[in-house]
Structure formats: structure tokens, C-alpha cells
Short mmCIF file of C-alpha atoms in Angstrom, two decimals:
data_model
loop_
_atom_site.label_atom_id
_atom_site.label_comp_id
_atom_site.label_asym_id
_atom_site.label_seq_id
_atom_site.Cartn_x
_atom_site.Cartn_y
_atom_site.Cartn_z
CA UNK A 22 61.85 55.25 68.95
CA UNK A 23 60.20 51.89 69.51
CA UNK A 24 61.46 49.36 72.07
CA UNK A 25 61.15 45.58 71.86
CA UNK A 26 60.59 42.81 74.35
CA UNK A 27 63.52 40.48 75.11
CA UNK A 28 62.45 37.87 72.56
CA UNK A 29 62.31 40.28 69.63
CA UNK A 30 65.46 42.08 70.79
CA UNK A 31 67.27 38.74 70.61
CA UNK A 32 65.89 38.14 67.11
CA UNK A 33 67.06 41.61 66.02
CA UNK A 34 70.67 40.68 66.85
CA UNK A 35 70.64 38.16 63.99
CA UNK A 36 69.48 40.60 61.29
CA UNK A 37 71.75 41.39 58.36
CA UNK A 38 71.78 44.78 56.67
CA UNK A 39 69.27 45.02 53.81
CA UNK A 40 65.59 44.12 53.76
CA UNK A 41 63.55 42.35 56.44
CA UNK A 42 60.36 40.44 55.68
CA UNK A 43 58.61 39.92 59.00
CA UNK A 44 55.94 37.24 58.58
CA UNK A 45 53.13 37.39 61.12
CA UNK A 46 54.38 40.85 61.99
CA UNK A 47 51.43 41.69 64.25
CA UNK A 48 52.11 45.36 65.09
CA UNK A 49 55.23 45.70 62.85
CA UNK A 50 57.42 46.29 65.89
CA UNK A 51 60.40 44.32 64.57
CA UNK A 52 60.64 46.03 61.15
CA UNK A 53 60.14 49.44 62.79
CA UNK A 54 62.88 48.73 65.32
CA UNK A 55 65.22 47.34 62.66
CA UNK A 56 64.96 50.47 60.55
CA UNK A 57 65.07 52.93 63.45
CA UNK A 58 68.25 51.25 64.71
CA UNK A 59 69.88 51.05 61.26
CA UNK A 60 69.83 47.24 61.21
CA UNK A 61 67.86 47.16 57.94
CA UNK A 62 67.08 49.65 55.19
CA UNK A 63 63.62 48.46 54.16
CA UNK A 64 60.94 46.22 55.59
CA UNK A 65 57.90 44.18 54.68
CA UNK A 66 55.44 43.50 57.49
CA UNK A 67 53.18 40.61 56.53
CA UNK A 68 49.99 39.82 58.40
CA UNK A 69 47.05 37.53 57.58
CA UNK A 70 44.56 38.90 60.13
CA UNK A 71 42.84 42.24 59.50
CA UNK A 72 43.14 43.60 63.09
CA UNK A 73 46.91 43.17 63.42
CA UNK A 74 47.33 44.31 59.81
CA UNK A 75 45.57 47.59 60.65
CA UNK A 76 47.67 47.94 63.82
CA UNK A 77 50.83 47.50 61.73
CA UNK A 78 49.68 50.13 59.22
CA UNK A 79 48.97 52.54 62.09
CA UNK A 80 52.32 51.92 63.82
CA UNK A 81 54.33 52.30 60.61
CA UNK A 82 52.59 55.62 59.90
CA UNK A 83 52.98 56.83 63.51
CA UNK A 84 56.73 56.18 63.24
CA UNK A 85 56.90 57.98 59.87
CA UNK A 86 58.19 54.90 58.04
CA UNK A 87 55.57 54.48 55.30
CA UNK A 88 58.28 54.95 52.65
CA UNK A 89 60.46 52.25 54.19
CA UNK A 90 58.04 49.59 55.46
CA UNK A 91 55.40 48.04 53.23
CA UNK A 92 52.60 46.46 55.29
CA UNK A 93 51.02 43.64 53.29
CA UNK A 94 47.93 41.56 53.96
CA UNK A 95 48.46 37.91 53.09
CA UNK A 96 49.10 34.39 54.31
CA UNK A 97 52.65 33.47 55.27
CA UNK A 98 55.33 33.91 52.63
CA UNK A 99 52.74 34.93 50.01
CA UNK A 100 53.38 38.56 51.03
CA UNK A 101 56.82 38.30 49.42
CA UNK A 102 56.65 39.16 45.73
CA UNK A 103 59.02 37.76 43.06
CA UNK A 104 60.59 41.20 42.56
CA UNK A 105 61.37 41.65 46.28
CA UNK A 106 65.00 41.36 47.31
CA UNK A 107 64.90 39.91 50.81
CA UNK A 108 67.94 39.59 53.09
CA UNK A 109 66.11 38.51 56.27
CA UNK A 110 62.93 36.55 56.86
CA UNK A 111 61.59 36.46 60.40
CA UNK A 112 58.71 34.26 61.53
CA UNK A 113 58.17 34.94 65.22
CA UNK A 114 55.27 34.96 67.62
CA UNK A 115 53.42 31.86 66.52
CA UNK A 116 53.63 28.22 67.47
CA UNK A 117 56.09 25.73 66.04
CA UNK A 118 53.56 23.78 63.93
CA UNK A 119 52.35 26.96 62.21
CA UNK A 120 55.93 28.15 61.61
CA UNK A 121 56.77 24.74 60.10
CA UNK A 122 53.70 24.96 57.86
CA UNK A 123 54.77 28.38 56.58
#
């Protein structure tokens, strides 16, 4: 079971049941936590940088969630596909100007 820092724990309290798309997911901690704690059923962890993308892939596999979290390499909201049904979008861990740009 993964644990979160205070900032991401606070974010998790706002999640609705369904699917989470975590943009700039870094290590995929939030989607992993959301599924492990039955806050969401499915997750997309989006990351634009190869290193954090690989870390997310590794963490999802280590937590045996490869069937429930899709780690996608891409810029911002481009990781969300037209056929995805998304109930939550989180954009955490980056500065305000970058979040506004996304």
C-alpha cells in the first residue's frame, strides 16, 4: 500500500469515484493511491519526461496495477484520448504558469 505526502493526500480527498487522469504524474503515486484506497476504479498517469514516465511504469507494475492504470507518455492533456471517460483530472506538482498553460 502506497502512502502520500500531505499535499497529495489533500488532493485525494476531492476525487470522485470513476477514472482519474493524473497529468504530470511523476511516479504515479496519486493514481496508485486512489485505486488502492477505492477512490477510483481506473487511472491514467500522464508524463512528458522519460525518467518520471519510466518510474511511473515501474511503480504501477510493482503495485500490481498494470490492468487498472495506463501510464502514457505525452504532453499535458494530450495523454487523454477521445474514447477515455474521465471523471477526475489532476494537475499537481508543477508551477502555476505551467498548469495554466496546460
